[in-house]
Amino acid sequence: MFMPSVMKKRLKRFFILLTGLSLLFFISLMVFIRFFDINQYANWISRQISESSGYQISFQSIDQDLVDNGGFSVNGISLFIEQAEVLQIAQLRVKIKSIDLWNRELEIAEIEISSPNIELDQSGLNTLMAAEKGDSAADKDKLKITVLPWQKLHINQLRVVDLNAEIHQAGHKIQLQQADLKVNNLNIITDNQVQADLLQGRLAALIQGIELDLADLPKLNISDSQLDLSIDKNAVVVERLDAYVFAGQLRLQAQVLLTFDPTVSTLPAVKSVTIDSLLLKDMNLLIPPAENFPTAAQSGQNTQPLMLPLETLFIKQAQTENLNIRSDNSRIPLTVNKLSGSVQAFYVIQNNQLTDLYGDSNQDALFAIRFALLRWWDSEMEGFAATGSLNQDNPSLLLLQEHFKTP
């Protein structure tokens, strides 16, 4: 098709002008993003977050680096419940991998939460629990089907660095020290709906110290804990749990099956646990005094079986090495020195009930046990060792049962 030279020149100038304007717009947008001071709107942002969450939230500043690194960070975050500061975060850093405004899809490469500190007392816990109980089943169902403005929100990695927490409730204290957590693959929103199974992927944790100070019980310290697990919908696989507790070593591999009923609780419940491997080594165990525990006579000799919240607890393999047990409980006058042993294929709980070791002949469990000393009341056994099946016909178990008769 023939086109006059004048027309060609005009079209060429038009495309040059269009390209120049587009480049100018892009440069202006980058300059605006780079030099736009979002901190001028900090108070307005805090109010919007507080109104939507129901909690008072504030922060010190926002640093944005969308042009060079595609991310931003929020510094000095504080969360208040009833005028009490319960959460402090030194920095929240977000790095965006991709954003599609046309299809409303957002993929976040990494979120890093640095130095969070949690302090909750009885009042704060009551407020949180009251807020959860205030949500009716209808409200939860409504929330479940609410259509959100985003089509997809995915987080590739969530990291928590140097987490410290202290929680007080009814005379109990739980303290967490210097914990590092990492979670991969969080599907927050899919098809405009918040996903019920948010945690699908892998979780890794390193915890320097855990302190449990429970009323009427000795203080428990757990140190140098390492946890690796994978989550797939309602199945949790504990690939590795290492910790030092009771001056000894704990090592665990397990599988946990969860159930989730949003009409009952926002948290999942544990249905069954399978212990693939358990090691307790070089521990010094103390049976604490429990004078407030009712005796059989005080409890009315209730013969009805106790129904437990856990449906099944199955041990594939468990091993103890060099355990020492002593008691400060006058009702359990037990001392055991240098206890070692193992058990395989043993059901501890079935159908929400403790297994009757001597009444259940369907157990195919195998055991091995040895100890240097066992003292029960005034009776002692030394240098004991036995192996066999966990059933009512095993003579070694019958001997131990006879030894543990209460005088």
CSV table of C-alpha atoms in Angstrom, one decimal:
chain,number,residue,atom,x,y,z
A,1,MET,CA,0.0,0.0,0.0
A,2,PHE,CA,1.4,3.4,-1.1
A,3,MET,CA,1.7,6.0,1.7
A,4,PRO,CA,2.8,9.6,1.0
A,5,SER,CA,6.1,10.6,2.5
A,6,VAL,CA,4.3,13.4,4.5
A,7,MET,CA,2.0,10.8,6.2
A,8,LYS,CA,5.0,8.6,7.0
A,9,LYS,CA,6.8,11.5,8.6
A,10,ARG,CA,3.7,12.4,10.7
A,11,LEU,CA,3.3,8.8,11.9
A,12,LYS,CA,6.9,8.6,12.7
A,13,ARG,CA,6.7,11.8,14.8
A,14,PHE,CA,3.5,10.5,16.4
A,15,PHE,CA,5.2,7.2,17.5
A,16,ILE,CA,8.3,9.1,18.7
A,17,LEU,CA,6.0,11.5,20.7
A,18,LEU,CA,4.0,8.5,22.1
A,19,THR,CA,7.2,6.7,23.1
A,20,GLY,CA,8.6,9.8,24.7
A,21,LEU,CA,5.4,10.5,26.7
A,22,SER,CA,5.3,6.9,27.8
A,23,LEU,CA,9.0,7.0,28.9
A,24,LEU,CA,8.3,10.3,30.7
A,25,PHE,CA,5.3,8.9,32.5
A,26,PHE,CA,7.3,5.8,33.5
A,27,ILE,CA,10.2,8.0,34.8
A,28,SER,CA,7.8,10.2,36.6
A,29,LEU,CA,6.1,7.2,38.2
A,30,MET,CA,9.5,5.8,39.3
A,31,VAL,CA,10.5,9.2,40.7
A,32,PHE,CA,7.2,9.5,42.5
A,33,ILE,CA,7.5,6.0,44.1
A,34,ARG,CA,11.1,6.6,45.0
A,35,PHE,CA,10.6,10.0,46.7
A,36,PHE,CA,7.0,9.6,47.9
A,37,ASP,CA,7.0,9.9,51.7
A,38,ILE,CA,4.4,7.4,52.9
A,39,ASN,CA,5.2,8.3,56.5
A,40,GLN,CA,3.1,11.4,56.1
A,41,TYR,CA,0.1,9.1,56.2
A,42,ALA,CA,1.3,6.9,59.0
A,43,ASN,CA,-1.5,8.0,61.4
A,44,TRP,CA,-4.2,7.4,58.8
A,45,ILE,CA,-2.7,3.9,58.0
A,46,SER,CA,-2.6,3.0,61.7
A,47,ARG,CA,-6.3,4.1,62.2
A,48,GLN,CA,-7.4,2.0,59.2
A,49,ILE,CA,-5.5,-1.1,60.4
A,50,SER,CA,-6.9,-0.6,64.0
A,51,GLU,CA,-10.5,-0.2,62.7
A,52,SER,CA,-10.3,-3.4,60.6
A,53,SER,CA,-8.5,-5.6,63.2
A,54,GLY,CA,-10.2,-4.3,66.3
A,55,TYR,CA,-6.9,-3.8,68.1
A,56,GLN,CA,-4.9,-0.6,68.5
A,57,ILE,CA,-1.8,-0.7,66.3
A,58,SER,CA,1.0,1.8,65.8
A,59,PHE,CA,4.3,1.9,64.0
A,60,GLN,CA,7.3,4.3,63.9
A,61,SER,CA,8.1,4.5,60.2
A,62,ILE,CA,7.9,2.8,56.8
A,63,ASP,CA,10.9,2.4,54.5
A,64,GLN,CA,10.1,1.6,50.9
A,65,ASP,CA,12.4,0.3,48.2
A,66,LEU,CA,10.0,-0.8,45.5
A,67,VAL,CA,12.0,0.4,42.6
A,68,ASP,CA,15.3,-1.3,43.4
A,69,ASN,CA,14.4,-4.4,45.5
A,70,GLY,CA,10.6,-4.6,45.1
A,71,GLY,CA,9.9,-4.3,48.8
A,72,PHE,CA,9.3,-2.2,51.9
A,73,SER,CA,9.7,-2.5,55.6
A,74,VAL,CA,7.7,-1.3,58.6
A,75,ASN,CA,9.7,-0.3,61.7
A,76,GLY,CA,8.7,-0.2,65.4
A,77,ILE,CA,5.3,-1.9,65.3
A,78,SER,CA,3.3,-2.1,68.5
A,79,LEU,CA,0.0,-3.8,69.2
A,80,PHE,CA,-2.2,-2.9,72.3
A,81,ILE,CA,-5.0,-4.7,74.0
A,82,GLU,CA,-6.9,-2.6,76.5
A,83,GLN,CA,-4.1,0.0,76.5
A,84,ALA,CA,-1.5,-2.6,77.4
A,85,GLU,CA,1.3,-3.3,74.9
A,86,VAL,CA,1.3,-7.0,74.2
A,87,LEU,CA,3.3,-7.2,70.9
A,88,GLN,CA,6.4,-5.4,69.8
A,89,ILE,CA,8.1,-6.0,66.4
A,90,ALA,CA,11.4,-4.3,65.6
A,91,GLN,CA,10.9,-4.6,61.8
A,92,LEU,CA,8.5,-6.2,59.4
A,93,ARG,CA,10.2,-6.6,55.9
A,94,VAL,CA,8.2,-7.5,52.8
A,95,LYS,CA,9.7,-8.4,49.5
A,96,ILE,CA,7.3,-8.7,46.6
A,97,LYS,CA,8.0,-11.2,43.8
A,98,SER,CA,5.2,-10.3,41.4
A,99,ILE,CA,2.0,-8.3,41.4
A,100,ASP,CA,-0.7,-8.4,38.7
A,101,LEU,CA,-3.2,-5.7,39.3
A,102,TRP,CA,-5.3,-6.6,36.3
A,103,ASN,CA,-5.9,-10.2,37.6
A,104,ARG,CA,-5.5,-9.1,41.3
A,105,GLU,CA,-2.8,-11.6,42.0
A,106,LEU,CA,0.0,-11.0,44.5
A,107,GLU,CA,3.0,-13.2,45.2
A,108,ILE,CA,5.3,-12.3,48.0
A,109,ALA,CA,8.8,-13.7,47.9
A,110,GLU,CA,9.6,-13.2,51.6
A,111,ILE,CA,8.2,-11.7,54.8
A,112,GLU,CA,10.7,-11.3,57.6
A,113,ILE,CA,9.6,-10.4,61.1
A,114,SER,CA,12.5,-9.3,63.2
A,115,SER,CA,12.7,-9.4,67.0
A,116,PRO,CA,9.1,-9.8,67.9
A,117,ASN,CA,8.3,-9.7,71.6
A,118,ILE,CA,5.1,-11.0,73.1
A,119,GLU,CA,3.9,-10.3,76.6
A,120,LEU,CA,0.4,-11.5,77.6
A,121,ASP,CA,-1.2,-11.6,81.0
A,122,GLN,CA,-4.5,-13.0,82.2
A,123,SER,CA,-6.4,-9.8,81.1
A,124,GLY,CA,-5.0,-9.9,77.6
A,125,LEU,CA,-5.8,-13.7,77.2
A,126,ASN,CA,-9.3,-13.1,78.5
A,127,THR,CA,-9.8,-10.4,75.9
A,128,LEU,CA,-8.6,-12.7,73.1
A,129,MET,CA,-10.6,-15.7,74.2
A,130,ALA,CA,-13.7,-13.5,74.6
A,131,ALA,CA,-13.3,-12.2,71.1
A,132,GLU,CA,-13.1,-15.8,69.7
A,133,LYS,CA,-16.1,-17.0,71.7
A,134,GLY,CA,-18.1,-14.0,70.5
A,135,ASP,CA,-17.9,-15.2,67.0
A,136,SER,CA,-21.0,-17.4,66.3
A,137,ALA,CA,-21.0,-20.3,63.9
A,138,ALA,CA,-23.0,-18.2,61.5
A,139,ASP,CA,-20.4,-15.5,61.6
A,140,LYS,CA,-17.6,-18.0,60.9
A,141,ASP,CA,-19.5,-19.5,58.0
A,142,LYS,CA,-20.1,-16.0,56.6
A,143,LEU,CA,-16.4,-15.2,56.9
A,144,LYS,CA,-15.5,-18.5,55.2
A,145,ILE,CA,-17.5,-17.6,52.0
A,146,THR,CA,-16.7,-13.9,52.0
A,147,VAL,CA,-15.4,-12.8,48.5
A,148,LEU,CA,-12.2,-10.8,48.9
A,149,PRO,CA,-10.8,-8.2,46.4
A,150,TRP,CA,-7.7,-10.3,45.7
A,151,GLN,CA,-7.9,-13.3,43.5
A,152,LYS,CA,-4.7,-14.9,44.8
A,153,LEU,CA,-2.2,-14.1,47.6
A,154,HIS,CA,0.7,-16.5,48.1
A,155,ILE,CA,3.8,-16.1,50.4
A,156,ASN,CA,6.8,-18.1,49.4
A,157,GLN,CA,8.6,-17.8,52.7
A,158,LEU,CA,7.7,-16.4,56.1
A,159,ARG,CA,10.6,-15.9,58.6
A,160,VAL,CA,10.5,-15.0,62.2
A,161,VAL,CA,13.9,-14.0,63.7
A,162,ASP,CA,14.6,-13.8,67.5
A,163,LEU,CA,11.1,-14.3,68.8
A,164,ASN,CA,10.7,-13.9,72.6
A,165,ALA,CA,7.4,-14.5,74.4
A,166,GLU,CA,6.1,-14.5,77.9
A,167,ILE,CA,2.6,-15.6,78.7
A,168,HIS,CA,1.0,-15.6,82.2
A,169,GLN,CA,-2.3,-17.3,83.0
A,170,ALA,CA,-3.8,-18.5,86.3
A,171,GLY,CA,-0.4,-18.8,88.1
A,172,HIS,CA,1.3,-20.4,85.1
A,173,LYS,CA,4.1,-18.9,83.0
A,174,ILE,CA,5.3,-20.0,79.6
A,175,GLN,CA,8.4,-18.2,78.3
A,176,LEU,CA,10.0,-18.6,74.9
A,177,GLN,CA,13.5,-17.3,74.3
A,178,GLN,CA,15.4,-16.5,71.0
A,179,ALA,CA,13.3,-18.6,68.6
A,180,ASP,CA,13.8,-18.6,64.8
A,181,LEU,CA,11.0,-19.8,62.7
A,182,LYS,CA,10.7,-20.4,58.9
A,183,VAL,CA,7.6,-21.4,57.0
A,184,ASN,CA,7.5,-22.1,53.3
A,185,ASN,CA,4.5,-21.9,50.9
A,186,LEU,CA,1.6,-20.1,52.5
A,187,ASN,CA,-1.5,-20.0,50.4
A,188,ILE,CA,-3.4,-17.2,52.0
A,189,ILE,CA,-6.1,-16.4,49.3
A,190,THR,CA,-7.2,-18.6,46.4
A,191,ASP,CA,-10.1,-17.8,44.2
A,192,ASN,CA,-11.0,-14.7,46.3
A,193,GLN,CA,-11.3,-16.8,49.5
A,194,VAL,CA,-9.1,-17.2,52.6
A,195,GLN,CA,-7.9,-20.8,52.7
A,196,ALA,CA,-8.7,-22.9,55.7
A,197,ASP,CA,-5.5,-24.9,55.4
A,198,LEU,CA,-3.1,-21.9,55.3
A,199,LEU,CA,-0.1,-23.9,56.4
A,200,GLN,CA,0.9,-26.3,53.6
A,201,GLY,CA,4.6,-26.7,53.3
A,202,ARG,CA,7.5,-26.9,55.7
A,203,LEU,CA,8.2,-25.4,59.1
A,204,ALA,CA,11.7,-25.1,60.6
A,205,ALA,CA,12.3,-23.8,64.1
A,206,LEU,CA,15.4,-23.2,66.3
A,207,ILE,CA,14.6,-22.3,69.9
A,208,GLN,CA,17.3,-21.4,72.4
A,209,GLY,CA,15.1,-21.8,75.5
A,210,ILE,CA,11.6,-22.7,76.7
A,211,GLU,CA,10.6,-22.2,80.4
A,212,LEU,CA,7.4,-23.7,81.8
A,213,ASP,CA,6.6,-22.5,85.3
A,214,LEU,CA,3.3,-24.2,86.2
A,215,ALA,CA,1.5,-23.9,89.5
A,216,ASP,CA,2.3,-26.7,92.0
A,217,LEU,CA,4.9,-28.3,89.6
A,218,PRO,CA,8.6,-27.9,89.3
A,219,LYS,CA,9.9,-25.4,86.8
A,220,LEU,CA,10.8,-27.1,83.5
A,221,ASN,CA,13.5,-25.8,81.2
A,222,ILE,CA,13.9,-26.9,77.6
A,223,SER,CA,17.0,-25.8,75.6
A,224,ASP,CA,18.6,-26.0,72.2
A,225,SER,CA,15.4,-27.2,70.5
A,226,GLN,CA,15.3,-27.9,66.8
A,227,LEU,CA,12.1,-28.7,64.9
A,228,ASP,CA,11.5,-29.7,61.3
A,229,LEU,CA,8.0,-30.6,60.1
A,230,SER,CA,5.9,-30.7,57.0
A,231,ILE,CA,2.2,-29.9,56.8
A,232,ASP,CA,-0.3,-31.1,54.2
A,233,LYS,CA,-3.9,-30.2,55.0
A,234,ASN,CA,-4.8,-32.2,58.1
A,235,ALA,CA,-1.5,-34.2,58.3
A,236,VAL,CA,1.6,-33.0,60.2
A,237,VAL,CA,4.8,-35.0,59.9
A,238,VAL,CA,7.4,-34.2,62.6
A,239,GLU,CA,10.6,-35.1,60.7
A,240,ARG,CA,12.8,-34.0,63.5
A,241,LEU,CA,12.5,-32.8,67.0
A,242,ASP,CA,15.7,-32.5,69.1
A,243,ALA,CA,15.8,-30.9,72.5
A,244,TYR,CA,17.6,-31.0,75.9
A,245,VAL,CA,15.2,-31.5,78.8
A,246,PHE,CA,15.5,-32.9,82.3
A,247,ALA,CA,19.3,-32.6,81.8
A,248,GLY,CA,19.1,-35.1,79.0
A,249,GLN,CA,18.3,-35.6,75.3
A,250,LEU,CA,14.9,-35.9,73.6
A,251,ARG,CA,14.6,-37.0,70.0
A,252,LEU,CA,11.3,-37.5,68.2
A,253,GLN,CA,9.8,-38.4,64.8
A,254,ALA,CA,6.1,-38.6,64.6
A,255,GLN,CA,2.9,-38.2,62.5
A,256,VAL,CA,-0.1,-36.2,63.7
A,257,LEU,CA,-3.6,-36.2,62.2
A,258,LEU,CA,-5.6,-33.1,62.8
A,259,THR,CA,-9.3,-32.3,62.6
A,260,PHE,CA,-10.8,-28.9,62.1
A,261,ASP,CA,-14.3,-27.7,62.9
A,262,PRO,CA,-14.7,-23.9,62.6
A,263,THR,CA,-18.0,-24.0,64.4
A,264,VAL,CA,-16.2,-25.3,67.6
A,265,SER,CA,-12.8,-23.5,67.5
A,266,THR,CA,-10.6,-21.6,65.1
A,267,LEU,CA,-7.7,-24.0,66.1
A,268,PRO,CA,-7.4,-27.6,64.8
A,269,ALA,CA,-7.7,-30.5,67.2
A,270,VAL,CA,-5.4,-33.5,67.4
A,271,LYS,CA,-7.1,-36.7,66.4
A,272,SER,CA,-4.3,-39.3,66.4
A,273,VAL,CA,-0.6,-39.5,67.0
A,274,THR,CA,1.8,-42.1,65.6
A,275,ILE,CA,5.3,-42.0,67.1
A,276,ASP,CA,7.7,-43.4,64.6
A,277,SER,CA,10.8,-43.0,66.7
A,278,LEU,CA,11.3,-41.7,70.3
A,279,LEU,CA,14.6,-41.5,72.3
A,280,LEU,CA,14.9,-40.4,75.9
A,281,LYS,CA,18.5,-40.4,77.0
A,282,ASP,CA,20.5,-39.4,80.2
A,283,MET,CA,17.5,-37.8,81.9
A,284,ASN,CA,16.9,-37.2,85.6
A,285,LEU,CA,13.1,-37.3,86.1
A,286,LEU,CA,11.3,-36.1,89.2
A,287,ILE,CA,7.8,-37.1,90.2
A,288,PRO,CA,6.5,-33.9,91.8
A,289,PRO,CA,4.3,-33.7,94.9
A,290,ALA,CA,0.6,-33.7,94.1
A,291,GLU,CA,-1.2,-33.5,97.4
A,292,ASN,CA,-4.2,-31.9,95.9
A,293,PHE,CA,-4.8,-34.9,93.5
A,294,PRO,CA,-7.8,-36.9,94.6
A,295,THR,CA,-7.3,-40.5,95.7
A,296,ALA,CA,-9.4,-43.4,94.4
A,297,ALA,CA,-11.6,-43.3,97.5
A,298,GLN,CA,-12.1,-39.5,97.1
A,299,SER,CA,-13.1,-39.9,93.5
A,300,GLY,CA,-15.8,-42.3,94.4
A,301,GLN,CA,-14.2,-45.4,92.8
A,302,ASN,CA,-15.6,-44.5,89.4
A,303,THR,CA,-15.5,-47.6,87.2
A,304,GLN,CA,-16.6,-45.8,84.1
A,305,PRO,CA,-13.7,-45.7,81.4
A,306,LEU,CA,-12.1,-42.3,81.1
A,307,MET,CA,-12.7,-40.8,77.6
A,308,LEU,CA,-9.7,-38.9,76.3
A,309,PRO,CA,-9.7,-36.2,73.7
A,310,LEU,CA,-7.1,-38.1,71.7
A,311,GLU,CA,-8.5,-41.0,69.6
A,312,THR,CA,-5.3,-42.9,69.0
A,313,LEU,CA,-1.7,-42.9,70.3
A,314,PHE,CA,0.5,-45.6,68.7
A,315,ILE,CA,4.2,-46.1,69.3
A,316,LYS,CA,6.1,-47.8,66.5
A,317,GLN,CA,9.4,-47.5,68.4
A,318,ALA,CA,10.5,-45.9,71.6
A,319,GLN,CA,13.8,-46.2,73.5
A,320,THR,CA,15.2,-45.0,76.8
A,321,GLU,CA,18.8,-44.9,77.8
A,322,ASN,CA,20.2,-44.3,81.3
A,323,LEU,CA,17.1,-42.7,82.9
A,324,ASN,CA,17.0,-41.9,86.7
A,325,ILE,CA,13.7,-41.4,88.4
A,326,ARG,CA,12.9,-40.2,91.9
A,327,SER,CA,9.8,-39.0,93.6
A,328,ASP,CA,8.8,-36.2,95.9
A,329,ASN,CA,5.2,-37.6,95.9
A,330,SER,CA,4.3,-39.6,99.0
A,331,ARG,CA,1.7,-41.5,97.0
A,332,ILE,CA,4.2,-42.6,94.4
A,333,PRO,CA,7.3,-43.6,96.4
A,334,LEU,CA,9.3,-44.7,93.3
A,335,THR,CA,13.1,-44.7,92.7
A,336,VAL,CA,14.7,-46.1,89.5
A,337,ASN,CA,18.4,-45.9,88.7
A,338,LYS,CA,19.9,-46.4,85.2
A,339,LEU,CA,16.7,-47.4,83.4
A,340,SER,CA,17.1,-48.5,79.8
A,341,GLY,CA,14.6,-50.2,77.5
A,342,SER,CA,12.6,-50.1,74.4
A,343,VAL,CA,9.0,-50.8,73.2
A,344,GLN,CA,7.7,-51.5,69.7
A,345,ALA,CA,4.3,-51.6,68.1
A,346,PHE,CA,2.4,-50.5,71.2
A,347,TYR,CA,-1.1,-48.8,71.4
A,348,VAL,CA,-1.2,-46.5,74.3
A,349,ILE,CA,-4.6,-45.1,73.5
A,350,GLN,CA,-7.3,-46.7,71.3
A,351,ASN,CA,-10.8,-45.4,70.8
A,352,ASN,CA,-10.2,-42.5,73.2
A,353,GLN,CA,-9.3,-44.8,76.0
A,354,LEU,CA,-6.1,-45.9,77.7
A,355,THR,CA,-5.1,-49.4,76.7
A,356,ASP,CA,-5.5,-52.1,79.3
A,357,LEU,CA,-2.1,-53.7,79.3
A,358,TYR,CA,-3.2,-56.9,81.0
A,359,GLY,CA,-6.7,-57.1,79.6
A,360,ASP,CA,-6.0,-56.5,75.9
A,361,SER,CA,-4.7,-59.7,74.2
A,362,ASN,CA,-4.6,-58.0,70.8
A,363,GLN,CA,-1.4,-56.2,71.5
A,364,ASP,CA,1.6,-57.4,69.5
A,365,ALA,CA,4.0,-55.1,71.2
A,366,LEU,CA,7.6,-56.1,72.1
A,367,PHE,CA,9.6,-54.7,74.9
A,368,ALA,CA,13.0,-54.8,76.6
A,369,ILE,CA,13.9,-53.4,80.0
A,370,ARG,CA,16.8,-53.3,82.4
A,371,PHE,CA,17.7,-51.2,85.4
A,372,ALA,CA,20.2,-51.2,88.2
A,373,LEU,CA,17.8,-50.4,91.0
A,374,LEU,CA,14.0,-50.2,91.5
A,375,ARG,CA,12.6,-49.2,94.9
A,376,TRP,CA,8.8,-49.1,95.5
A,377,TRP,CA,7.8,-48.4,99.1
A,378,ASP,CA,10.1,-50.7,101.1
A,379,SER,CA,10.6,-53.2,98.4
A,380,GLU,CA,13.7,-53.2,96.2
A,381,MET,CA,14.9,-55.0,93.0
A,382,GLU,CA,18.4,-54.8,91.7
A,383,GLY,CA,20.0,-55.8,88.4
A,384,PHE,CA,16.8,-56.6,86.6
A,385,ALA,CA,16.6,-57.3,82.9
A,386,ALA,CA,13.8,-58.7,80.7
A,387,THR,CA,12.5,-59.0,77.1
A,388,GLY,CA,9.4,-60.3,75.5
A,389,SER,CA,5.9,-59.4,74.5
A,390,LEU,CA,3.6,-57.0,76.3
A,391,ASN,CA,0.8,-59.3,77.3
A,392,GLN,CA,-0.6,-60.8,80.5
A,393,ASP,CA,1.2,-64.1,80.1
A,394,ASN,CA,4.7,-62.6,80.3
A,395,PRO,CA,6.4,-63.8,83.5
A,396,SER,CA,8.7,-60.8,83.7
A,397,LEU,CA,5.7,-58.4,83.6
A,398,LEU,CA,3.9,-60.5,86.2
A,399,LEU,CA,6.9,-60.2,88.5
A,400,LEU,CA,7.0,-56.4,88.1
A,401,GLN,CA,3.2,-56.2,88.6
A,402,GLU,CA,3.6,-58.2,91.9
A,403,HIS,CA,6.4,-55.9,92.9
A,404,PHE,CA,4.3,-52.7,92.4
A,405,LYS,CA,1.5,-53.9,94.6
A,406,THR,CA,0.6,-51.2,97.2
A,407,PRO,CA,1.3,-52.4,100.8
